Amino acid sequence: MTARTPKKTRSVAPTRIREGLPFPLGATWDGLGVNFALFSANATKVELCIFDASGENELERIELPEYTDEIYHGYLPDAHPGLVYGYRVYGPYEPQNGHRFNHNKLLIDPYAKQLVGELKWSEALFGYTLGHPDDDLSFDERDSAPFVPKCKVVDPAFTWGRDQRVQIPWEQTVFYEAHARGISMRHPAVPENLRGTFAGLANDELLKHIKDLGVSSIELLPIHAFVNDQHLLDKGLNNYWGYNSLAFFAPHPKYLASGKIAEFKEMVAHIHEKGLEVILDVVYNHTAEGNERGPTLSMRGIDNASYYRLMPDDKRYYINDSGTGNTLDLSHPCVLQLVTDSLRYWAGEMHVDGFRFDLATILGRYHDGYSERHSFLVTCRQDPLLRSVKLIAEPWDCGPGGYQVGNFAPGWAEWNDRFRDTARAFWKGDEGQLADFAARLTGSGDLFDNRGRRPYASVNFITAHDGFTLRDLVSYNDKHNEDNEENNQDGTSNNISWNCGVEGPTEDADIKALRMRQMRNFFATLLLSQGTPMIVAGDEFSRTQHGNNNAYCQDSEIGWINWDLDEEGQALLAFVKRLTKLRQEYPVLRRSNFLVGDYNEAIGVKDVTWLAPDGNEMGVEQWEDPHGRCLGMLIDGRAQVSGIARPGDQATVLLIVNAHHDVVPFKLPSVPQGEHWSCLIDTDQPEQRRAKPMAFDSTFDVTGRSVVLMVLQREQE
């Protein structure tokens, strides 16, 4: 197909705009006017389109007068915050060569700090004509402006006072994954007009619950402006989770009760005041523009060949390592700049404490595969601001060689799905899990103990937003996603779950008791393991999604947290609080060094000793026994090799896990005279401690499917 020659359009008041500067990118108010700067390596002309405050009426078009180092730029001396704008970008329409310029389509500034209006699905949004025989090789001349959100110039001024990033030490970090909207939609203390917004999340009573839970950091699902897919809207559903980013600098408009971006800053300040961190789940691996049949909303129309990874033999098509239709090309310097500028904006201007990167392997992928020395990963490590915040990778994607757990560079933490899967399989009762389970308890040193990385690099989780809630994990063998209207075909079928005998709700008292104990077992495994634990909001009081393991489209009571706690939920909440308190009181449960089983001759102890139920150290035969489901992990705090001693550092603790369905008599290690074992946690008896002193030859009956934590104490203690 030959290149189309863009039609010339009228530019209003050509003398009104000045040349401005090619930096910073975006629309920047300097107190006197606004500088506009837009990257495009292949465009032939860029028009700035000015709209009224509602974004409904286009008032004028002004051609950006200068082009410097692939940046179109201009300066409006009479512009000010609140100005609503978009771009029309001219250039060749040659999909087979990677170019999809169409000046009929209004485009969102990739650096827009705020959006006005919502996307309204229309055939005019597409750069080609839907239904045309030439498909996406055709050219559509309809104006998309009535259907596209517009950009708004912002005033960044905000009185932060004494606020600053909290910077919780990694070894004291406990993540709390939450949806910025779903967490407050049903909370009784949040006023109805604030529910589902940043202002709602800033509610004192809601934050008090999170703080009292003993977590350190709120990890919010995507809050960048995102798109609701048309096929979901047609079903009365929407893209609830938000993994469909449209603008990397703008908060999602629906989350702003006030309509002002200062609301996000106020939320951060309130969270920081409680001593909690704010972590953002960010999606830089793809955009909402989809594949070659997707809409033209922003980057595709600005410079498709630069922003996206295209097939080398036919640039009409997109490389799809994200599984969503397109993949951003972070090997391009200006795309790399876009993403790192976005991160610096949220960390610097918005005071965010860290980031969790969705499908992070893509961000470290060159055209020939993943490399920990990718420019993006190196930039994050050396940037003075970014290297000071928490960086967490979801270390996999859909591309070749996409599974990279343990292979990110020092300075990064990683979601550890091996912890999730092994813990689930162990408590489900699967055979041959004992050795792998022990490795997960000790921070997955087999994956992370290299190059000076620490146990906290392993972000441990049993559940996440994607999958069953904890209650559903012990209540369903199969997914039940009928409400998603995809014939229950969506969501994983590999849940490694066990319903304890009945699918779904039951009034059977024994099954209900077993389910509660299993949930306590999972929480004990999570919070008593080395590494950085992550709790999903609502799991702490037994929240259910009624078997839906893919609530990505459920902006409804399925996806929202129900704060009406029943007696079981309140009991589980109290148990989780005990666990987080113990984790803080006993630093041996969150060591900064890996447990490796080495013998310290100077003090005559091992950092960790693995015990069989007969009290002897585990041997090869016992490790390899496929039916083995019980062991003890003896951690001697005196074996700490570095750091300043603190109360609880030198404690000796014994963690016993028993995934057998029957009681297992466990012989306790002998202790010096004047000392005894005291029980801190027993998931079979969650509301009491069996603190009776036990002699060195005592045998402790460990209930089937339970966890016991003991500490060695002196008699006077």
XYZ file of C-alpha atoms in Angstrom:
717
model
C 0.000 0.000 0.000
C 1.381 3.423 -0.888
C 1.728 6.163 1.653
C -1.177 8.538 1.950
C -0.411 12.215 1.674
C -1.899 13.874 4.755
C -4.477 16.522 4.054
C -3.567 20.039 5.108
C -5.855 21.491 7.754
C -6.297 24.980 9.063
C -4.068 26.051 11.949
C -5.528 28.934 13.928
C -3.459 32.005 14.844
C -0.020 30.826 13.662
C 1.738 33.742 15.396
C 0.227 32.906 18.777
C 2.558 30.033 19.599
C 6.262 30.340 20.271
C 8.965 27.755 19.617
C 9.284 26.601 23.219
C 11.616 23.825 24.316
C 11.935 20.119 23.448
C 12.006 19.290 27.152
C 10.449 18.271 29.394
C 8.113 16.081 27.393
C 4.414 16.619 27.944
C 2.514 19.784 28.801
C 4.376 21.798 31.433
C 3.111 24.993 33.051
C 5.872 27.371 34.162
C 3.693 30.013 35.812
C 3.437 32.129 32.652
C 2.407 29.664 29.991
C 2.534 26.040 28.920
C 5.277 24.263 26.976
C 4.164 21.340 24.809
C 6.643 18.685 23.682
C 5.860 15.403 21.904
C 8.258 12.729 20.640
C 7.780 11.287 17.169
C 10.618 10.063 14.976
C 8.477 9.476 11.874
C 5.709 12.098 11.884
C 5.610 14.936 9.373
C 3.529 17.403 11.412
C 1.864 17.685 14.818
C -1.177 19.780 15.646
C -2.112 20.793 19.185
C -5.898 20.704 19.526
C -7.491 22.916 22.184
C -10.887 22.030 23.672
C -13.332 23.657 26.043
C -13.281 22.670 29.718
C -15.714 19.800 29.168
C -13.553 18.334 26.393
C -16.568 18.194 24.089
C -15.889 21.068 21.725
C -12.680 21.549 19.772
C -11.863 25.261 19.782
C -8.730 25.481 17.670
C -5.769 23.649 16.164
C -2.250 24.964 16.405
C 0.691 23.425 14.592
C 3.701 22.860 16.850
C 6.307 25.068 15.168
C 9.608 23.385 16.013
C 11.166 19.946 15.635
C 14.323 19.253 17.628
C 15.942 15.860 18.182
C 12.749 14.039 17.147
C 10.654 16.217 19.477
C 7.855 18.469 18.218
C 7.446 21.425 20.551
C 5.840 24.814 21.083
C 4.968 27.256 23.858
C 1.599 28.944 24.512
C 2.273 32.049 26.613
C -1.367 32.554 27.609
C -2.148 28.928 28.534
C -2.633 27.821 32.135
C -3.596 24.777 34.235
C -7.006 23.445 33.332
C -6.435 23.779 29.588
C -7.834 20.716 27.798
C -5.969 19.411 24.762
C -5.070 16.510 22.486
C -2.890 15.935 19.420
C -3.364 15.167 15.756
C -0.251 13.684 14.208
C 0.442 13.583 10.470
C 2.598 11.066 8.649
C 2.496 8.050 6.326
C -0.157 5.388 6.710
C 1.855 2.286 5.760
C 0.949 -0.556 8.144
C 3.244 -3.009 6.364
C 6.148 -0.680 7.246
C 4.929 -0.110 10.785
C 3.443 3.367 10.217
C -0.185 4.012 11.205
C -0.453 7.802 11.234
C -3.990 9.102 10.845
C -4.540 12.789 11.618
C -8.299 12.207 11.785
C -7.770 10.518 15.128
C -7.342 12.657 18.230
C -4.471 11.305 20.307
C -3.749 11.310 24.011
C -0.421 12.767 25.094
C 1.630 9.865 26.568
C 2.798 12.359 29.219
C -0.702 13.625 30.104
C -1.013 14.117 33.873
C -4.821 14.077 33.897
C -7.608 12.973 31.565
C -11.036 14.513 31.001
C -13.969 12.323 29.991
C -14.216 8.617 29.283
C -13.531 6.570 26.179
C -16.730 6.009 24.187
C -16.444 3.082 21.846
C -17.074 4.000 18.223
C -15.901 2.832 14.825
C -14.317 6.269 14.460
C -11.683 5.313 17.050
C -10.016 2.964 14.595
C -7.400 4.148 12.125
C -8.815 1.786 9.520
C -12.408 1.202 8.442
C -14.023 -1.669 10.282
C -15.445 -4.226 7.867
C -13.434 -2.953 4.918
C -12.152 -5.674 2.553
C -8.591 -4.465 3.144
C -9.088 -4.722 6.908
C -6.448 -2.689 8.803
C -4.743 -1.695 5.545
C -7.693 0.594 4.827
C -7.756 4.225 6.009
C -10.614 5.748 8.026
C -11.303 9.473 7.703
C -13.853 9.907 10.521
C -12.986 12.243 13.387
C -12.478 10.374 16.668
C -12.382 13.473 18.905
C -15.955 13.114 20.261
C -15.117 9.674 21.612
C -11.630 10.074 23.095
C -10.669 11.289 26.596
C -8.818 14.599 26.476
C -5.674 15.675 28.318
C -5.648 18.414 30.949
C -2.750 20.669 31.924
C -2.202 20.415 35.688
C -0.801 22.623 38.381
C 1.648 20.411 40.329
C 1.627 22.672 43.403
C 0.747 20.817 46.601
C 1.575 21.430 50.244
C 3.167 18.194 51.393
C 4.272 19.590 54.733
C 6.547 17.090 56.422
C 5.431 14.136 54.314
C 8.092 11.920 52.805
C 8.405 8.333 51.694
C 8.216 5.972 54.673
C 11.022 3.585 53.599
C 10.188 0.511 55.679
C 13.252 -1.798 55.813
C 12.801 -4.778 53.524
C 13.092 -7.332 56.322
C 10.184 -5.634 58.132
C 7.994 -5.400 55.038
C 4.622 -7.111 54.724
C 2.651 -6.252 51.585
C -1.130 -5.833 51.529
C -2.437 -6.131 47.971
C -5.647 -4.166 47.488
C -7.853 -2.709 44.788
C -8.088 1.071 45.124
C -11.815 0.966 44.380
C -12.914 -2.400 45.724
C -11.435 -1.916 49.176
C -13.790 0.933 50.098
C -16.946 0.236 48.059
C -18.642 -1.619 50.937
C -16.846 -0.141 53.932
C -19.430 1.250 56.383
C -17.209 4.108 57.605
C -16.607 5.488 54.108
C -19.222 8.023 52.949
C -21.101 6.799 49.898
C -19.919 9.674 47.719
C -16.281 8.735 48.430
C -16.519 4.977 48.049
C -14.348 3.539 45.319
C -12.017 6.552 45.219
C -8.641 7.627 46.551
C -10.466 9.751 49.121
C -12.339 6.653 50.253
C -9.108 4.716 50.711
C -7.764 7.572 52.839
C -10.543 6.979 55.398
C -9.095 6.852 58.921
C -11.044 3.775 60.018
C -10.078 1.854 56.901
C -6.406 2.765 57.305
C -6.576 1.866 60.999
C -7.683 -1.649 60.058
C -4.746 -1.997 57.683
C -2.266 -0.603 60.206
C -3.601 -2.774 63.048
C -3.298 -5.835 60.829
C 0.475 -5.484 61.117
C 1.272 -4.956 57.450
C 3.685 -2.265 56.311
C 2.866 -1.486 52.692
C -0.357 -1.110 50.695
C 0.144 -2.430 47.169
C -2.552 -0.987 44.909
C -3.708 -2.680 41.722
C -3.264 -0.420 38.663
C -4.377 3.175 39.200
C -3.071 4.563 35.890
C -5.866 5.639 33.540
C -7.121 2.555 31.706
C -9.715 1.503 29.137
C -12.848 -0.592 29.558
C -12.956 -3.104 26.730
C -15.993 -2.890 24.471
C -16.765 -6.587 24.694
C -17.018 -6.264 28.486
C -19.215 -3.169 28.341
C -21.525 -4.987 25.936
C -22.056 -7.590 28.669
C -22.606 -5.012 31.407
C -19.117 -5.700 32.792
C -15.885 -3.694 32.738
C -12.136 -3.938 33.130
C -12.214 -3.824 36.929
C -8.572 -4.692 37.629
C -7.250 -2.026 35.260
C -4.479 -3.942 33.480
C -5.163 -2.045 30.250
C -3.240 1.204 30.596
C -3.978 4.259 28.489
C -1.832 6.933 30.168
C 1.180 6.264 32.394
C 1.139 9.605 34.233
C -2.596 10.109 34.794
C -4.609 8.554 37.618
C -7.777 6.764 36.546
C -10.489 9.473 36.467
C -13.095 7.274 38.162
C -10.907 7.067 41.273
C -10.915 10.849 41.778
C -13.968 11.848 43.820
C -12.913 15.488 43.613
C -11.831 15.415 39.991
C -8.435 16.764 41.068
C -5.130 14.913 41.056
C -4.330 16.445 44.453
C -6.701 13.819 45.839
C -4.132 11.124 45.105
C -1.462 13.125 46.925
C -3.776 13.615 49.897
C -4.367 9.864 50.023
C -0.626 9.200 50.015
C -0.101 11.730 52.799
C -2.805 10.071 54.935
C -1.311 6.620 54.362
C 2.175 7.866 55.216
C 0.829 9.467 58.374
C -0.177 5.959 59.516
C 3.377 4.755 58.922
C 2.386 2.745 55.839
C 3.975 2.671 52.392
C 2.196 3.066 49.040
C 3.241 0.606 46.334
C 1.769 0.866 42.837
C 1.150 -2.081 40.534
C 2.232 -0.640 37.176
C 1.606 -1.897 33.648
C 4.314 -0.775 31.239
C 4.476 -3.933 29.154
C 1.593 -3.029 26.814
C -1.107 -0.426 26.195
C -4.847 -0.454 25.591
C -4.398 -0.056 21.816
C -4.247 -3.818 21.243
C -3.042 -5.495 18.057
C -3.283 -4.351 14.436
C -7.073 -4.377 14.703
C -7.113 -2.223 17.825
C -8.084 1.459 18.148
C -5.787 4.407 17.534
C -5.790 6.296 20.830
C -2.258 7.491 21.535
C 1.116 5.882 20.797
C -0.063 4.004 17.714
C -0.946 7.277 16.024
C 2.045 9.200 17.398
C 4.747 6.805 16.194
C 3.701 3.174 16.014
C 7.062 1.970 14.670
C 8.951 3.454 17.623
C 6.670 2.612 20.538
C 5.758 -0.998 19.770
C 7.664 -4.187 19.042
C 6.671 -5.258 15.541
C 7.263 -8.479 13.655
C 10.596 -8.141 11.808
C 9.369 -9.751 8.577
C 6.060 -7.857 8.403
C 5.737 -4.748 10.530
C 1.992 -4.759 10.057
C 1.789 -7.229 12.946
C 2.726 -6.882 16.606
C 4.871 -9.066 18.805
C 2.550 -10.176 21.601
C 4.687 -11.201 24.577
C 2.099 -9.604 26.874
C -0.800 -11.736 25.653
C -2.891 -8.599 25.157
C -2.138 -7.792 21.527
C 0.918 -5.550 21.690
C 4.216 -5.104 23.502
C 5.986 -1.831 24.266
C 9.533 -1.659 22.935
C 11.664 -0.569 25.889
C 14.800 -1.066 23.832
C 13.902 2.208 22.096
C 15.499 5.096 24.025
C 12.425 7.338 23.942
C 10.108 4.536 25.108
C 12.591 3.779 27.863
C 12.526 7.465 28.758
C 8.729 7.474 28.836
C 8.567 4.625 31.335
C 11.365 5.868 33.586
C 9.974 9.419 33.488
C 6.632 7.982 34.600
C 8.269 6.130 37.478
C 10.168 9.223 38.562
C 6.956 11.241 38.428
C 5.094 8.871 40.732
C 8.041 8.410 43.093
C 9.058 12.073 43.140
C 6.020 14.236 42.489
C 3.458 11.839 43.992
C 5.616 10.440 46.861
C 4.996 6.768 46.014
C 7.231 4.305 47.898
C 7.678 1.576 45.309
C 6.379 -0.322 42.303
C 5.306 -3.830 41.384
C 5.866 -4.381 37.653
C 3.288 -6.425 35.772
C 4.890 -8.967 33.388
C 8.283 -7.501 34.215
C 10.227 -9.892 31.997
C 9.031 -7.840 29.015
C 10.692 -4.777 30.499
C 14.022 -6.607 30.390
C 13.551 -8.175 26.971
C 15.574 -7.270 23.912
C 14.573 -8.661 20.544
C 16.739 -11.734 21.181
C 15.433 -12.402 24.687
C 15.527 -11.383 28.336
C 18.661 -9.834 29.818
C 19.154 -8.622 33.361
C 21.423 -5.986 31.803
C 18.601 -4.521 29.767
C 18.717 -0.740 29.703
C 15.509 -0.437 31.701
C 16.687 -2.675 34.546
C 20.067 -0.938 34.620
C 18.417 2.486 34.633
C 16.276 1.585 37.632
C 19.319 0.321 39.476
C 21.458 3.398 38.901
C 18.862 6.186 38.958
C 19.282 8.096 42.264
C 15.529 8.209 42.896
C 14.367 4.853 41.542
C 17.073 2.837 43.266
C 15.806 4.222 46.601
C 12.261 2.834 46.236
C 11.016 -0.743 46.375
C 11.141 -2.484 42.986
C 9.179 -5.734 42.676
C 9.053 -7.786 39.485
C 6.394 -10.175 38.309
C 9.157 -12.245 36.681
C 7.329 -13.857 33.792
C 5.537 -13.070 30.534
C 4.031 -14.955 27.586
C 7.093 -14.722 25.352
C 9.846 -17.290 24.745
C 12.016 -17.753 27.821
C 9.531 -15.620 29.714
C 9.764 -17.402 33.080
C 12.608 -15.708 34.952
C 11.934 -16.262 38.670
C 15.224 -15.713 40.513
C 16.954 -14.171 37.506
C 16.419 -10.470 38.097
C 19.391 -8.374 39.153
C 20.330 -7.514 42.736
C 18.202 -4.641 43.983
C 14.990 -6.243 42.705
C 12.486 -8.324 44.637
C 10.353 -10.840 42.752
C 6.960 -12.456 43.081
C 7.701 -16.091 43.872
C 5.015 -18.339 42.415
C 7.054 -21.380 43.456
C 6.190 -20.469 47.059
C 2.485 -20.247 46.177
C 2.323 -23.524 44.279
C 4.430 -25.534 46.728
C 2.535 -24.284 49.780
C -0.785 -25.096 48.145
C 0.333 -28.564 47.070
C 1.811 -29.348 50.506
C -1.328 -28.443 52.463
C -3.514 -30.110 49.840
C -1.673 -33.314 50.708
C 0.130 -33.928 47.421
C 3.033 -36.362 47.559
C 6.704 -35.475 47.256
C 6.441 -31.862 48.445
C 8.462 -31.943 51.689
C 11.908 -30.916 50.413
C 10.560 -28.188 48.158
C 8.340 -26.919 50.977
C 11.383 -26.645 53.247
C 13.157 -24.578 50.592
C 10.200 -22.186 50.438
C 10.144 -21.822 54.254
C 13.746 -20.626 54.188
C 13.314 -17.879 51.605
C 13.861 -19.960 48.450
C 17.629 -19.770 48.614
C 17.777 -22.164 45.681
C 16.413 -19.293 43.589
C 17.653 -16.136 45.290
C 20.785 -16.900 47.326
C 23.341 -15.460 44.920
C 25.196 -12.215 44.273
C 24.453 -10.851 47.717
C 20.687 -11.017 47.356
C 18.753 -11.428 50.582
C 15.752 -13.566 51.569
C 13.448 -10.568 51.217
C 14.010 -10.724 47.440
C 11.441 -13.536 47.484
C 7.959 -12.023 47.692
C 5.954 -14.915 49.088
C 2.229 -15.255 48.540
C -0.488 -17.873 48.789
C -3.086 -15.857 46.920
C -3.070 -12.759 44.714
C -5.698 -10.720 42.891
C -5.444 -13.265 40.081
C -6.946 -16.520 41.356
C -8.976 -17.791 44.283
C -9.262 -15.861 47.519
C -7.914 -17.792 50.503
C -11.386 -18.867 51.599
C -12.210 -20.057 48.101
C -8.891 -21.919 47.928
C -10.102 -24.200 50.737
C -13.733 -24.277 49.567
C -13.586 -25.087 45.848
C -11.841 -27.676 43.711
C -12.871 -25.931 40.505
C -13.327 -22.368 39.290
C -16.840 -20.935 39.049
C -16.558 -17.956 36.719
C -20.024 -18.062 35.180
C -20.671 -14.416 36.117
C -17.883 -13.406 33.722
C -20.092 -14.640 30.852
C -17.302 -16.557 29.133
C -18.824 -20.019 29.666
C -16.424 -20.572 32.573
C -13.577 -20.836 30.052
C -11.577 -17.926 31.478
C -9.216 -18.130 34.448
C -6.790 -20.913 35.251
C -7.931 -24.448 35.958
C -4.675 -25.205 37.777
C -5.707 -23.877 41.184
C -3.996 -26.544 43.337
C -6.972 -26.162 45.656
C -8.926 -28.539 47.895
C -12.510 -28.021 49.006
C -12.107 -30.184 52.135
C -14.870 -32.515 51.004
C -17.695 -30.343 49.696
C -17.723 -27.918 46.759
C -18.661 -24.455 47.968
C -20.654 -23.415 51.049
C -21.611 -26.033 53.606
C -23.177 -26.308 57.029
C -21.070 -29.347 57.933
C -19.333 -28.309 61.165
C -16.327 -30.591 60.666
C -15.657 -29.310 57.140
C -16.038 -25.698 58.254
C -13.567 -26.288 61.084
C -11.091 -27.948 58.713
C -11.362 -25.071 56.253
C -10.659 -22.562 59.003
C -7.626 -24.568 60.147
C -6.348 -24.788 56.587
C -6.625 -21.006 56.227
C -4.679 -20.627 59.468
C -2.091 -23.075 58.112
C -1.663 -20.994 54.982
C -1.311 -17.769 56.958
C 1.173 -19.406 59.346
C 3.191 -20.718 56.389
C 3.189 -17.280 54.774
C 4.042 -15.187 57.833
C 6.474 -17.575 59.516
C 8.565 -18.169 56.375
C 11.696 -16.248 55.485
C 11.168 -13.717 52.709
C 8.664 -10.908 52.177
C 5.037 -11.945 52.679
C 2.103 -10.542 50.708
C -1.468 -10.711 52.025
C -4.441 -10.056 49.734
C -6.984 -7.610 51.156
C -9.917 -9.448 52.690
C -8.151 -12.778 53.103
C -7.453 -11.827 56.707
C -11.158 -12.214 57.496
C -12.100 -14.990 55.064
C -13.407 -13.022 52.092
C -15.036 -15.006 49.283
C -15.602 -14.434 45.562
C -17.910 -17.479 45.474
C -15.420 -19.530 43.500
C -14.615 -16.895 40.866
C -10.863 -17.083 40.279
C -10.725 -14.378 37.595
C -12.714 -11.377 38.855
C -10.954 -9.002 36.451
C -14.311 -7.815 35.080
C -16.309 -7.825 38.304
C -16.750 -4.238 39.471
C -19.475 -5.651 41.690
C -19.980 -7.301 45.048
C -17.988 -10.235 43.691
C -14.895 -8.053 43.356
C -15.553 -5.665 46.246
C -14.528 -6.479 49.801
C -17.373 -7.241 52.184
C -16.556 -5.637 55.543
C -19.493 -7.280 57.342
C -17.390 -9.748 59.327
C -18.988 -12.853 60.772
C -17.662 -14.648 63.856
C -15.292 -16.827 61.842
C -13.934 -13.811 59.989
C -13.269 -11.956 63.229
C -11.489 -14.992 64.685
C -9.274 -15.370 61.614
C -8.469 -11.652 61.705
C -7.345 -11.940 65.332
C -5.146 -14.912 64.427
C -3.474 -13.067 61.547
C -2.739 -10.121 63.836
C -1.029 -12.502 66.268
C 1.135 -13.838 63.464
C 2.224 -10.424 62.200
C 2.989 -9.369 65.768
C 5.149 -12.449 66.323
C 6.946 -11.815 63.043
C 7.930 -8.375 64.310
C 8.790 -9.558 67.834
C 11.068 -12.374 66.652
C 13.562 -11.203 63.989
C 14.686 -14.817 63.493
C 11.425 -15.198 61.540
C 12.525 -12.507 59.066
C 16.288 -12.816 58.920
C 18.358 -10.671 56.618
C 20.553 -13.682 55.748
C 19.642 -17.016 54.234
C 19.319 -20.093 56.416
C 21.729 -22.630 54.946
C 22.288 -25.231 57.680
C 25.967 -24.431 58.226
C 27.555 -25.341 61.563
C 29.160 -22.444 63.434
C 32.057 -24.008 65.319
C 32.743 -20.884 67.359
C 29.403 -21.070 69.162
C 28.517 -24.683 68.394
C 25.191 -24.167 66.640
C 23.570 -24.421 63.218
C 21.423 -21.607 61.889
C 18.770 -24.166 60.896
C 18.308 -27.845 61.681
C 15.652 -29.996 60.048
C 14.064 -32.502 62.402
C 12.027 -35.626 61.756
C 9.126 -36.468 64.086
C 11.379 -38.859 66.045
C 13.558 -35.911 67.051
C 16.499 -36.871 64.860
C 17.911 -34.765 62.058
C 16.333 -35.407 58.679
C 18.260 -37.780 56.431
C 18.290 -38.296 52.674
C 15.788 -41.135 52.885
C 13.315 -38.969 54.779
C 13.746 -36.020 52.430
C 13.039 -38.252 49.445
C 10.070 -40.057 51.009
C 7.104 -39.133 48.762
C 4.757 -39.698 51.704
C 6.643 -37.362 54.043
C 4.375 -34.585 55.262
C 5.757 -33.597 58.649
C 8.980 -31.919 59.745
C 10.408 -29.482 62.242
C 12.518 -26.430 61.422
C 14.752 -25.454 64.340
C 16.154 -21.925 63.929
C 18.887 -20.864 66.337
C 19.039 -17.074 66.520
C 22.562 -17.162 67.932
C 23.781 -18.057 64.454
C 23.060 -14.590 63.066
C 26.234 -13.711 61.184
C 25.891 -9.955 60.924
C 23.963 -6.952 62.128
C 23.328 -5.354 65.485
C 21.684 -7.591 68.068
C 18.113 -6.660 68.938
C 15.576 -8.154 71.355
C 14.420 -11.463 69.921
C 17.387 -11.760 67.543
C 18.959 -14.653 69.431
C 15.745 -16.519 70.138
C 15.585 -20.192 69.269
C 12.318 -21.195 67.635
C 10.895 -24.476 66.422
C 8.368 -24.534 63.599
C 6.548 -27.854 63.146
C 4.361 -28.481 60.113
C 2.126 -31.515 59.725
C 0.159 -31.998 56.508
C -0.861 -35.550 57.481
C -4.549 -35.975 58.202
C -3.670 -37.746 61.480
C -1.946 -36.637 64.691
C 1.842 -36.994 64.585
C 3.741 -37.351 67.901
C 6.775 -35.070 67.585
C 9.711 -35.446 69.948
C 10.996 -32.017 70.930
C 14.719 -31.222 70.958
C 16.423 -31.504 74.335
C 17.079 -28.208 76.100
C 19.529 -27.030 78.788
C 18.473 -27.177 82.396
C 16.400 -24.171 83.379
C 14.909 -23.723 79.915
C 11.731 -25.013 78.301
C 9.723 -24.955 75.096
C 6.719 -22.629 75.042
C 4.030 -22.804 72.367
C 3.353 -19.492 70.625
C 1.082 -20.680 67.808
C -0.973 -23.797 67.264
C -3.300 -23.599 64.280
C -5.443 -26.321 65.849
C -6.004 -24.149 68.925
C -5.790 -20.619 67.547
C -7.180 -18.781 70.560
C -4.797 -20.107 73.161
C -1.147 -20.842 73.714
C -0.066 -24.182 75.107
C 2.595 -22.507 77.244
C 3.059 -25.325 79.745
C 6.833 -25.981 80.213
C 7.934 -29.123 78.422
C 10.854 -31.236 79.523
C 13.606 -32.178 77.073
C 12.099 -35.615 76.461
C 8.569 -34.337 75.868
C 6.633 -35.457 72.857
C 4.198 -32.962 71.404
C 1.120 -34.331 69.653
C 0.824 -32.259 66.483
C -2.745 -32.314 65.224
C -3.335 -33.443 61.673
C -3.070 -30.582 59.178
C -1.671 -28.002 61.560
C 1.288 -25.746 62.298
C 2.972 -25.252 65.676
C 5.478 -22.549 66.564
C 7.510 -22.859 69.758
C 10.141 -20.696 71.381
C 12.857 -21.718 73.821
C 12.504 -19.791 77.074
C 14.194 -19.701 80.445
C 12.134 -20.841 83.411
C 11.770 -17.324 84.864
C 10.381 -16.116 81.558
